[in-house]
Coordinates of C-alpha atoms in Angstrom, one line a residue:
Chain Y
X1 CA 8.2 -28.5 -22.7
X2 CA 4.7 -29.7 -23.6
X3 CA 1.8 -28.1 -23.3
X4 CA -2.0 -29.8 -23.7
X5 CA -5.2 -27.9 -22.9
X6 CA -8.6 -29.9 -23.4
X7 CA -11.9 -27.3 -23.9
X8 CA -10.4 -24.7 -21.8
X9 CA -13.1 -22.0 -21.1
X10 CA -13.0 -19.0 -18.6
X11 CA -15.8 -16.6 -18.1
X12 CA -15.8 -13.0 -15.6
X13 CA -19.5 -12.7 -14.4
X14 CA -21.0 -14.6 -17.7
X15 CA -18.9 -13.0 -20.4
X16 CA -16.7 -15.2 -21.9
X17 CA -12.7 -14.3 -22.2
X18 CA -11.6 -17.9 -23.4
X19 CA -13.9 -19.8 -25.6
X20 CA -13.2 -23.8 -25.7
X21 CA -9.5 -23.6 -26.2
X22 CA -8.2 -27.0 -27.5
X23 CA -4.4 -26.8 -28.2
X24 CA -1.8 -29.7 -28.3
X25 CA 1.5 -28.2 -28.2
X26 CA 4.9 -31.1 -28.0
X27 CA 8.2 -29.9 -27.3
X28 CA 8.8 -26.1 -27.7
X29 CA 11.2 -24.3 -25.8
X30 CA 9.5 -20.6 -26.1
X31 CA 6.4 -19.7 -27.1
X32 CA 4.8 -16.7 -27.8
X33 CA 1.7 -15.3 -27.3
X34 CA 0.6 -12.8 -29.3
X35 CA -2.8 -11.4 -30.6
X36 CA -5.1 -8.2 -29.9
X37 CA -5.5 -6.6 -26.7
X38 CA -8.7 -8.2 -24.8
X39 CA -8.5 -11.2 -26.9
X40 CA -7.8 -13.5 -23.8
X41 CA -4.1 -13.5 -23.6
X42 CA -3.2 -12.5 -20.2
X43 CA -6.2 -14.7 -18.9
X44 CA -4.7 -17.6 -20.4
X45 CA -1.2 -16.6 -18.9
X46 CA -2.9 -16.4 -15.9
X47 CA -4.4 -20.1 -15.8
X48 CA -1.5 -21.4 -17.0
X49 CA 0.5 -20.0 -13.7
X50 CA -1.8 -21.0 -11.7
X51 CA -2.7 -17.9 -10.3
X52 CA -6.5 -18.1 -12.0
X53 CA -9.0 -21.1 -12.3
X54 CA -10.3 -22.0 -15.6
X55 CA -14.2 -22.0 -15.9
X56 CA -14.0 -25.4 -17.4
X57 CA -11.3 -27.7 -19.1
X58 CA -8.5 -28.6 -17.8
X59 CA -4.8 -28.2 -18.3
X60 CA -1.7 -30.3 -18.7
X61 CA 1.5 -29.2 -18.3
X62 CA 4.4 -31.7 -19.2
X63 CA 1.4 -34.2 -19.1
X64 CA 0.7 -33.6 -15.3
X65 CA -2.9 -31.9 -15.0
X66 CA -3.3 -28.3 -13.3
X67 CA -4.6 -29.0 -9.4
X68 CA -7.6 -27.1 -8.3
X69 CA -7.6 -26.8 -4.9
X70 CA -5.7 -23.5 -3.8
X71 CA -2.9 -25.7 -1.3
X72 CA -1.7 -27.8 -4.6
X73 CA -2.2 -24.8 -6.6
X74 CA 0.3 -22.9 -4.2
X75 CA 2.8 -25.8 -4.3
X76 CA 2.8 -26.0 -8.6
X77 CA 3.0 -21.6 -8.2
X78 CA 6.2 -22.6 -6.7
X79 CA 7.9 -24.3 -9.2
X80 CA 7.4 -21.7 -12.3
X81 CA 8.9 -18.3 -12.3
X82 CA 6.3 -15.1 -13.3
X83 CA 6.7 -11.8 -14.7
X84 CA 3.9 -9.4 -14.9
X85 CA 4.0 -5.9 -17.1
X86 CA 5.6 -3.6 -13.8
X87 CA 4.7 -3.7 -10.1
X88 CA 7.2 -7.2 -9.8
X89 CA 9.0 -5.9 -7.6
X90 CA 8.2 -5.0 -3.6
X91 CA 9.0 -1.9 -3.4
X92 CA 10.1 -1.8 0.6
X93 CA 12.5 -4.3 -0.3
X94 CA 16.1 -3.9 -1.9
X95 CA 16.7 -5.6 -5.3
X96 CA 18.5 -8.4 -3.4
X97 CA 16.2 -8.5 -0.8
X98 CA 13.2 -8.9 -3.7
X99 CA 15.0 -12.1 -4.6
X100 CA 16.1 -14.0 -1.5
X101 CA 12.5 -13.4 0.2
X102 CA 10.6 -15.8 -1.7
X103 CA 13.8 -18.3 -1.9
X104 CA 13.7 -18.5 2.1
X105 CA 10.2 -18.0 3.0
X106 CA 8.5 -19.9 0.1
X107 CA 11.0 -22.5 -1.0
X108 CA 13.0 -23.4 2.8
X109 CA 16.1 -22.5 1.3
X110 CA 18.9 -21.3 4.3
X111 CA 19.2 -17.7 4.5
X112 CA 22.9 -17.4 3.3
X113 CA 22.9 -19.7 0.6
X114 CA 19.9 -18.0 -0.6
X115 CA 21.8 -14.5 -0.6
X116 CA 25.1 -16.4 -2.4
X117 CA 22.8 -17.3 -5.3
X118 CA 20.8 -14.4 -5.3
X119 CA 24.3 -12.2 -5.7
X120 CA 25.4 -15.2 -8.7
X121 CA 22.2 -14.4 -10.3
X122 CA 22.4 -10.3 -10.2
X123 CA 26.3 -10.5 -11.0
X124 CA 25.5 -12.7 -14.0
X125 CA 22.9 -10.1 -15.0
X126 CA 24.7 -7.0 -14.3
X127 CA 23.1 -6.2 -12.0
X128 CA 25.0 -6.5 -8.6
X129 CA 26.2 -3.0 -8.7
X130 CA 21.9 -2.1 -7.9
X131 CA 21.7 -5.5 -5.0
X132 CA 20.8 -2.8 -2.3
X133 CA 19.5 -0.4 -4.1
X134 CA 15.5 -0.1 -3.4
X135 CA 13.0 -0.7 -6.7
X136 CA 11.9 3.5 -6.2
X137 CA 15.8 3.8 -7.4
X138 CA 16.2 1.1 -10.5
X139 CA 15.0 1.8 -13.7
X140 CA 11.7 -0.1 -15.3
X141 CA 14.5 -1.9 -17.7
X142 CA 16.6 -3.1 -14.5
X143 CA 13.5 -4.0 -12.3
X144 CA 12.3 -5.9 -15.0
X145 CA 15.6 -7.8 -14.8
X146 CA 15.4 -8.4 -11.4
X147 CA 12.4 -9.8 -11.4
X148 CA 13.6 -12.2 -14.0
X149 CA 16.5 -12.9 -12.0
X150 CA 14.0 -13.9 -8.9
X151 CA 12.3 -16.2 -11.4
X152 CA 15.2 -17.7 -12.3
X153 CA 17.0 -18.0 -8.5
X154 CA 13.8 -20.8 -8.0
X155 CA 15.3 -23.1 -10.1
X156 CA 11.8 -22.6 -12.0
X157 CA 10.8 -25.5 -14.2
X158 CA 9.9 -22.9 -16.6
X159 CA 8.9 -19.3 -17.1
X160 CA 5.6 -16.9 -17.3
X161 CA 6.1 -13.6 -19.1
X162 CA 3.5 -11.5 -19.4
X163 CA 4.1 -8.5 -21.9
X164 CA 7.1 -7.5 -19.3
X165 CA 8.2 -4.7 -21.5
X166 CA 5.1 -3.4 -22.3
X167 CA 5.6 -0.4 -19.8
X168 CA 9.1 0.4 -21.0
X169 CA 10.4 2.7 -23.4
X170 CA 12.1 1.0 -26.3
X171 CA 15.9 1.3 -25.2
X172 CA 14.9 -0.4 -21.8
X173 CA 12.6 -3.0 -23.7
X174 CA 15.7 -4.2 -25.8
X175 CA 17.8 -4.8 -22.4
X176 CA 14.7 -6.9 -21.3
X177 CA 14.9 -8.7 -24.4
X178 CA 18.4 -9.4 -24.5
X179 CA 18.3 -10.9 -21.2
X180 CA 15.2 -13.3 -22.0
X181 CA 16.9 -13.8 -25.5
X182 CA 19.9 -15.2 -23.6
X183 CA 17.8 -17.4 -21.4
X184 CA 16.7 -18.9 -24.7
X185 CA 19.9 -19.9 -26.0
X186 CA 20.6 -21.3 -22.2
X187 CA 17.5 -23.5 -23.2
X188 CA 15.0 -22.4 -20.3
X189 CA 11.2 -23.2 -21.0
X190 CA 9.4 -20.2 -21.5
X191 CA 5.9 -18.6 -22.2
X192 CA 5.8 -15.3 -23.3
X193 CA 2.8 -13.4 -23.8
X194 CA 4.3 -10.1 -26.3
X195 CA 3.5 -7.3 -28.7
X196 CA 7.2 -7.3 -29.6
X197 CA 6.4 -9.0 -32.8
X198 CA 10.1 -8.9 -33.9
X199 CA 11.4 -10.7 -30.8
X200 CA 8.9 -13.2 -31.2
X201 CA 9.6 -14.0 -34.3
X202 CA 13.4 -13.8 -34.6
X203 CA 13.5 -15.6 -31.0
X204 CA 10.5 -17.7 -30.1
X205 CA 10.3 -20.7 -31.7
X206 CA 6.7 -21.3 -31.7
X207 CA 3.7 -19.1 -31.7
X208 CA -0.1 -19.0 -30.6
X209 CA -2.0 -16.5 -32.3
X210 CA -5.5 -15.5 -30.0
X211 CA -8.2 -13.3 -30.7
X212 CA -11.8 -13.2 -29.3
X213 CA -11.2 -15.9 -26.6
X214 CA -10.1 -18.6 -29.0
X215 CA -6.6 -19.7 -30.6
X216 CA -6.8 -18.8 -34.5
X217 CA -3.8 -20.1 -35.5
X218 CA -0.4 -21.6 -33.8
X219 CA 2.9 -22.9 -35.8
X220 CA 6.4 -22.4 -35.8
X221 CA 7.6 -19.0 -36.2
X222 CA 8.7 -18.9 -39.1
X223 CA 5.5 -20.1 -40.7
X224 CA 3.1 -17.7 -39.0
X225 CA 4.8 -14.6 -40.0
X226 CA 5.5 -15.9 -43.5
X227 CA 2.4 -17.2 -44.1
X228 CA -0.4 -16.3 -41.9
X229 CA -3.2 -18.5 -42.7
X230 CA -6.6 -16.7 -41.2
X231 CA -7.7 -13.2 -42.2
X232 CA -7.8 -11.6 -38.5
X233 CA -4.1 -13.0 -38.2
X234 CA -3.3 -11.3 -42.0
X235 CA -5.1 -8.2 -40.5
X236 CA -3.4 -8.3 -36.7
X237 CA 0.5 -8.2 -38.5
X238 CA -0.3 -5.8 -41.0
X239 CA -1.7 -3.2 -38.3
X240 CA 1.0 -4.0 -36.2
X241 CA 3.9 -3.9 -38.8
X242 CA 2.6 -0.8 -40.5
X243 CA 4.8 1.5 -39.1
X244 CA 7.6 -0.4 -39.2
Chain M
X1 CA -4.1 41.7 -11.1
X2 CA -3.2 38.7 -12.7
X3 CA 0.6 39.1 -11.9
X4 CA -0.5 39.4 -8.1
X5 CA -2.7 36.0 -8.3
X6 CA 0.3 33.7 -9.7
X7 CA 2.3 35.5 -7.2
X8 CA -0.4 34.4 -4.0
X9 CA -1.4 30.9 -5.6
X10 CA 1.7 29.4 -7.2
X11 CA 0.4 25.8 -7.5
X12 CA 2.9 24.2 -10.1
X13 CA 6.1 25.3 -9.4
X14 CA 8.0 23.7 -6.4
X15 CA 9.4 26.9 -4.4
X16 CA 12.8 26.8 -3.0
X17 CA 12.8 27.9 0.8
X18 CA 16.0 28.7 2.2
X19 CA 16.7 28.8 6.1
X20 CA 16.4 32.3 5.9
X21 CA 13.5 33.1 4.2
X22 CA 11.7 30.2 6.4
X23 CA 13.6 32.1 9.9
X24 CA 12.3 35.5 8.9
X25 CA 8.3 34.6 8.0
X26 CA 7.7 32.7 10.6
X27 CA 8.9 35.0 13.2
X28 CA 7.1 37.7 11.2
X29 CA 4.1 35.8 10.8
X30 CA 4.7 34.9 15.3
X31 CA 4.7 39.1 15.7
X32 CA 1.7 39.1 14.3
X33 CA -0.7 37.3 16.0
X34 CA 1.2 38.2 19.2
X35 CA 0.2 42.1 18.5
X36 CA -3.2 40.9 17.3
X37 CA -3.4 39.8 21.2
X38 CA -2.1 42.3 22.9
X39 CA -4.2 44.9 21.1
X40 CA -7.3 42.8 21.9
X41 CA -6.1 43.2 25.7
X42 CA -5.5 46.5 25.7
X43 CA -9.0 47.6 24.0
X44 CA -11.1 45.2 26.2
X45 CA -9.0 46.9 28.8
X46 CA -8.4 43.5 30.5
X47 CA -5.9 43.6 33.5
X48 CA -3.4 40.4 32.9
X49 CA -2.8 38.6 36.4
X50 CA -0.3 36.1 35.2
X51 CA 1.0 35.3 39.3
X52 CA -3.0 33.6 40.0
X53 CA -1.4 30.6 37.4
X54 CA 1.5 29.8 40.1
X55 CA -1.0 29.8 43.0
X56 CA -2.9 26.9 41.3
X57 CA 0.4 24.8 39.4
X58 CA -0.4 22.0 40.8
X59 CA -3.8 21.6 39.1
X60 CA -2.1 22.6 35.9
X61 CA 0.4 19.9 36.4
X62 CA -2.0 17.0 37.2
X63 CA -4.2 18.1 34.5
X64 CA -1.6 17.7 32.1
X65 CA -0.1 14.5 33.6
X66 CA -3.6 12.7 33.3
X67 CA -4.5 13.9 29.8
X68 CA -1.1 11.9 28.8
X69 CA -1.8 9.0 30.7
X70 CA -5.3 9.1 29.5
X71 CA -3.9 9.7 25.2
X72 CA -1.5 7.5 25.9
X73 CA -3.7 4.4 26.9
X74 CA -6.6 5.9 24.6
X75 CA -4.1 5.2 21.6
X76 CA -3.4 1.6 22.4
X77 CA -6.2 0.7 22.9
X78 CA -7.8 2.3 19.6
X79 CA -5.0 1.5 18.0
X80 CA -6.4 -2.1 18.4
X81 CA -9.7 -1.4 18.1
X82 CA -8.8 -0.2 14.9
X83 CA -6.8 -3.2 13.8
X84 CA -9.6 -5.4 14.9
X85 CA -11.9 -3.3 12.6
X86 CA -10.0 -3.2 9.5
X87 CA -9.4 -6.8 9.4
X88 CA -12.9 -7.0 9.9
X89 CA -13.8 -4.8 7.0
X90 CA -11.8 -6.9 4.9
X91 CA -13.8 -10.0 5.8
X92 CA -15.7 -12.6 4.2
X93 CA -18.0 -12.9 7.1
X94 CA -20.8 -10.8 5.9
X95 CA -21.9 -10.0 9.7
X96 CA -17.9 -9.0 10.8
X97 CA -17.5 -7.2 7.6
X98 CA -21.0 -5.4 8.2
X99 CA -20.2 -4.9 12.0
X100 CA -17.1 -3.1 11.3
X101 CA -18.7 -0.8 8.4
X102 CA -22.0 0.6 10.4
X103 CA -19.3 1.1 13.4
X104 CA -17.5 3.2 11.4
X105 CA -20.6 4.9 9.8
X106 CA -22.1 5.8 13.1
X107 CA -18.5 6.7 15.0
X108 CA -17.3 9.6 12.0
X109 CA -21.2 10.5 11.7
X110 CA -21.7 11.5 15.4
X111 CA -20.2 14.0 17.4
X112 CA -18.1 13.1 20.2
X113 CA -19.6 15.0 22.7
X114 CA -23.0 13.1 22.0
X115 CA -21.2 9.6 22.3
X116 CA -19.3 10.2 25.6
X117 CA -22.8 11.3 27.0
X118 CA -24.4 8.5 25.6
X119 CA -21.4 6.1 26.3
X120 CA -21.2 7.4 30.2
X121 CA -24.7 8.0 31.2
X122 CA -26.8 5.2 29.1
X123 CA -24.8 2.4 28.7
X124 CA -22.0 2.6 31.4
X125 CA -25.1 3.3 34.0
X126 CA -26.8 0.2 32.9
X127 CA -23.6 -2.0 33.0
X128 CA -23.4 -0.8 36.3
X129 CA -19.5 0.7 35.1
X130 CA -18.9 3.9 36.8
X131 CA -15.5 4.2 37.1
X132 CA -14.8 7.4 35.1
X133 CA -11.3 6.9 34.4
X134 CA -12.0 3.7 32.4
X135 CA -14.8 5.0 31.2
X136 CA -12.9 8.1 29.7
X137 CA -10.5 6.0 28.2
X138 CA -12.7 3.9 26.5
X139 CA -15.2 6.1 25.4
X140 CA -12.0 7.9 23.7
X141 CA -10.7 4.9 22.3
X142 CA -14.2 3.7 20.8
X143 CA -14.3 7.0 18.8
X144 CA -10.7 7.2 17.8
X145 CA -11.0 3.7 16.7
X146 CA -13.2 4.1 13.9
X147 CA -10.6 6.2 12.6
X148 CA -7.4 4.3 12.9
X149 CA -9.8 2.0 11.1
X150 CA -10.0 3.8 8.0
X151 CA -6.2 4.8 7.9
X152 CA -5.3 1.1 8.5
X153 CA -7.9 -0.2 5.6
X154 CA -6.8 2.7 3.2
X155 CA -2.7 1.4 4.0
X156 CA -3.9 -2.1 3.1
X157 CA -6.5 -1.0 0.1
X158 CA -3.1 1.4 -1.3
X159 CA -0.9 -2.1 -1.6
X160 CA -1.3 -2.6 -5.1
X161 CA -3.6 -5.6 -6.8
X162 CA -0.3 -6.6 -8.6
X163 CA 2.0 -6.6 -5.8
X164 CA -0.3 -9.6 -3.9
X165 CA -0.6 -11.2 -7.6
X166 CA 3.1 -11.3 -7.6
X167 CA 3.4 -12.8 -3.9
X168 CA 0.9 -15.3 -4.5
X169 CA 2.7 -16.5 -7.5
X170 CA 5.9 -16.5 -5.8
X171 CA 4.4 -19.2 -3.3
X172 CA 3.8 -17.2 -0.7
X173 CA 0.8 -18.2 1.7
X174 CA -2.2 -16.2 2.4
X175 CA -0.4 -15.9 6.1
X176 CA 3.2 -15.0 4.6
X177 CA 1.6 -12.1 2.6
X178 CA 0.4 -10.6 5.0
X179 CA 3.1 -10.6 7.1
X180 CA 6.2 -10.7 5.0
X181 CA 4.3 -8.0 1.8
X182 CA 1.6 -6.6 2.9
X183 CA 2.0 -5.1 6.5
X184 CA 5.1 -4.1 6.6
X185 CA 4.3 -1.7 4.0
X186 CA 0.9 -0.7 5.4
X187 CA 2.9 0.0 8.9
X188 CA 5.5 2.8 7.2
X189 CA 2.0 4.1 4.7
X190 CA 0.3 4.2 8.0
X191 CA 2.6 6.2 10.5
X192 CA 2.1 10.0 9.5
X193 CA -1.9 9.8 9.8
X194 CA -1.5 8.0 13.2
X195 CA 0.8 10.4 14.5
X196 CA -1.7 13.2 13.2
X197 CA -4.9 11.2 15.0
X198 CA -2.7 10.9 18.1
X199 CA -2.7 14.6 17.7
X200 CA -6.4 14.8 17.5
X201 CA -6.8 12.0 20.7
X202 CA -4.9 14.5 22.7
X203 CA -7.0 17.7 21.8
X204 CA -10.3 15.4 21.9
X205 CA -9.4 14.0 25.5
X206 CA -10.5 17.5 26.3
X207 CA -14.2 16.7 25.9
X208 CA -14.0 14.0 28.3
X209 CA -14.2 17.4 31.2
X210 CA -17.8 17.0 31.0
X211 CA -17.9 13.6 32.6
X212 CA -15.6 15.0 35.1
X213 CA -12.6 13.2 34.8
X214 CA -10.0 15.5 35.8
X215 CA -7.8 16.2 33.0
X216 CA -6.1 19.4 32.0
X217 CA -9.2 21.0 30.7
X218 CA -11.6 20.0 34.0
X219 CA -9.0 21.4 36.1
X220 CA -8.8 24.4 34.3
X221 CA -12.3 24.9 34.4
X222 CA -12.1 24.6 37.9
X223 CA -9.4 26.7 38.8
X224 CA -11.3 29.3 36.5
X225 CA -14.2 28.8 38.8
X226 CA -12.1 29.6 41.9
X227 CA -9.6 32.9 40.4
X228 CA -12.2 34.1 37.7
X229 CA -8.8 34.7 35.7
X230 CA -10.2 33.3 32.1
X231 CA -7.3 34.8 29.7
X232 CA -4.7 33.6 31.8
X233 CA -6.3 30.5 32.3
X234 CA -6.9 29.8 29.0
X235 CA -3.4 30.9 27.6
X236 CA -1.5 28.3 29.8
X237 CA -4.0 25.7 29.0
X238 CA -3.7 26.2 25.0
X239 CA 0.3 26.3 25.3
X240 CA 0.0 23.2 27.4
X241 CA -1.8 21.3 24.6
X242 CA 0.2 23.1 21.9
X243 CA 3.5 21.5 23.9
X244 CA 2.0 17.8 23.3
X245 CA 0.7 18.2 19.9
X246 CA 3.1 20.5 18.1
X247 CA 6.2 18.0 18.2
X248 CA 3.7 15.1 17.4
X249 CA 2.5 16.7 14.5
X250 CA 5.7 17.6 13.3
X251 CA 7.1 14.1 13.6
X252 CA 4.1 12.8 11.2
X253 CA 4.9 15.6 8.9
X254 CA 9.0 14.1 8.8
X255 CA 7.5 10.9 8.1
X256 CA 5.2 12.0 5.2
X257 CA 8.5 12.9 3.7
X258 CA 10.8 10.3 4.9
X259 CA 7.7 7.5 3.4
X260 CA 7.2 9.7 0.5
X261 CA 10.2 8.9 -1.8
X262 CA 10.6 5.5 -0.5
X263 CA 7.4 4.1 -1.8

């Protein structure tokens, strides 16, 4: 996928989160966000799915420009998938419920063939033996899945992941992993914002470093954590691999 | 001293209650206040004339027929009041949203004796609205109102911020959230407080005696006029209201429970 955003800022009440972000990204097929805490990466996520309206800029995805009214806004919502840290799930619904709800209501897909792919989806992911069970009853690791799984029964263009295993412990964060990891060798488009340094460099192939509001450095993966380039980069992977 | 404190207060530790235990207390704890009467009786020296009740069952009877009649339309039509108001409070419309706030402020800051006077003898006198019934009923439902209000805008303000993030990026409409997210969860967060403010609109529908609309607690106040027999009178009248809201508040206790795991 391609990804182009022109002076991109975004400002809560007059303090700046994103500062003029200029970024030309061709053809990646996961990319990783990573960077300090309150240095602007969820807002970013956030523009990019729509759900938030940048201050000034704009935004090209696959060359088409972001809308900005709220009803084209809805209709572009529909054709990503999103996963926040927890909460994805609701929790008066069952884990199949969770994923044919938006299929029917939101996409005008018939009831039963919405429930036939939603039980593909959870059987590919191992998850059909939890289908009924209610979110109160999974574990973060599986509702984490299922929420992927509901991103994926959209036939999403591509993906928004926003530290989803930031609220798990690390034997449920590796099962979250392995299942994005596999949607990366099925080629699926994704955008992954992540403190799981290791997964985003073993498995994303390219990566945007931001701190204060403003991109610092981007590259292949490879290169960034081989040879990061800018001090606060240097600085962020040391603190972060130090007890490693 | 110490040992006897943790014994009385024992906040952190759940405590397992078997049948028996439960069986045995609360009969226990029953004998008690049931001696705690009688010896009050007996050392006012007060002469118990339980027969004057059947002379007058018909009052008793009609009494307690209208105070369900007049709960039972009370609740419905707080029950939209209240709906009205919460979606009101959630407005963008500065003068709905401010409406429904100093509604509320003046309702749950005022007693309700003060507002079916006011309600009865101001206002329903100048709109020419006498019908004491109505009145009753509205007056009730006005009051109880504000508070549905503020169970119903807590349910909605409890949904979390994620959960609406998550169905607007799903697609869902501002419409569809509501109706497919938001209330169905408010609805099951919502029932045990209802149940326990239908409760309260039962026991409050007793105030509404001093515009004389003739529900269980006018009657009784008449009757009491007629045989002079307070005790009795009283007794049946408190088991009469205990008979209404004992099972209503021990349904909104099951559902506490039932709602509490689920969400």
């Amino acid at each position: 996928m391609k990804l182009n955003l022109k002076n991109l800022n975004k400002s809560f009440n007059d303090k700046p989160v994103l500062k003029n972000i200029n970024l030309e990204l061709a053809d990646f097929h996961s990319l990783a966000i990573i960077g300090p805490s309150g240095g602007g990466k969820s807002t970013l996520l956030r523009i990019l799915a729509g759900l938030q309206k940048p201050s000034q800029g704009e935004v090209l995805i696959n060359g088409i420009k972001l809308a900005s009214n709220e009803k084209d806004l809805n209709e572009y919502r529909k054709t990503l998938g999103v996963v926040f840290q927890s909460y994805n799930l609701f929790p008066h619904l069952t884990a199949l419920e969770n994923i044919v709800l938006p299929m029917v209501h939101a996409h005008n897909y018939n009831e039963k063939n919405a429930v036939q792919r939603a039980k593909e989806l959870l059987r590919g992911f191992q998850l059909d033996e939890h289908e009924d069970k209610k979110p109160h009853q999974l574990s973060g690791g599986q509702m984490q899945r299922v929420a992927i799984a509901r991103a994926l029964a959209i036939d999403s263009k591509f993906l928004l992941l926003d530290e989803p295993t930031s609220a798990l412990d690390p034997e449920l964060t590796s099962e979250v992993l392995a299942m994005i990891n596999k949607l990366e060798e099925q080629q699926k488009d994704l955008i992954l914002v992540t403190h799981e340094m290791g997964f985003a460099r073993q498995s994303c192939d390219y990566i945007v470093f931001i701190a204060d509001g403003q991109v610092l450095e981007h590259g292949q993966s490879a290169n960034i954590f081989c040879s990061p380039q800018t001090p606060e980069l240097k600085n962020f992977l040391n603190k972060i691999l130090e007890w490693r | 001293m110490q040992r006897i404190i943790k014994l009385l207060v024992k906040g952190e530790e759940q405590i397992q209650i078997n049948t028996w235990q439960k069986l045995i207390n609360i009969t226990l704890i029953s004998i008690l206040f049931a001696a705690f009467l009688v010896f009050s009786f007996i050392s006012i020296e007060y002469n118990l004339r339980m027969e004057t009740i059947w002379q007058y069952r018909s009052k008793f009877i009609s009494g307690f027929l209208l105070t369900i009649v007049i709960a039972f339309f009370s609740l419905i039509l707080s029950l939209a009041i209240g709906i009205i108001l919460a979606f009101a409070s959630k407005s963008r419309f500065l003068p709905l949203y401010y409406f429904s706030k100093i509604y509320v402020e003046i309702i749950r800051s005022t007693p309700l004796l003060v507002q079916i006077y006011v309600f009865f003898y101001i206002i329903g006198t100048a709109l020419k609205f006498e019908n004491r019934y109505v009145m009753g009923v509205i007056i009730l439902s006005i009051f109880s109102g504000a508070y549905i209000c503020e169970i119903i805008r807590a349910g909605i303000d409890s949904i979390d911020n994620i959960q609406i993030e998550t169905a607007r990026s799903l697609g869902f409409t501002f419409f569809q959230r509501y109706r497919l997210i938001i209330i169905p969860q408010v609805i099951r967060r919502i029932l045990p407080p209802l149940a326990g403010q239908l409760a309260s609109l039962i026991k409050d529908s007793s105030l509404l005696s001093i515009i004389a609309v003739s529900e269980l607690t006018r009657n009784v106040q008449e009757v009491d006029a007629i045989n002079f027999a307070v005790f009795e009178n009283y007794i049946v009248l408190t088991i009469l209201y205990m008979l209404l809201t004992v099972p209503v508040l021990s349904i909104s206790r099951r559902l506490e429970t039932k709602f509490n795991y689920e969400t």
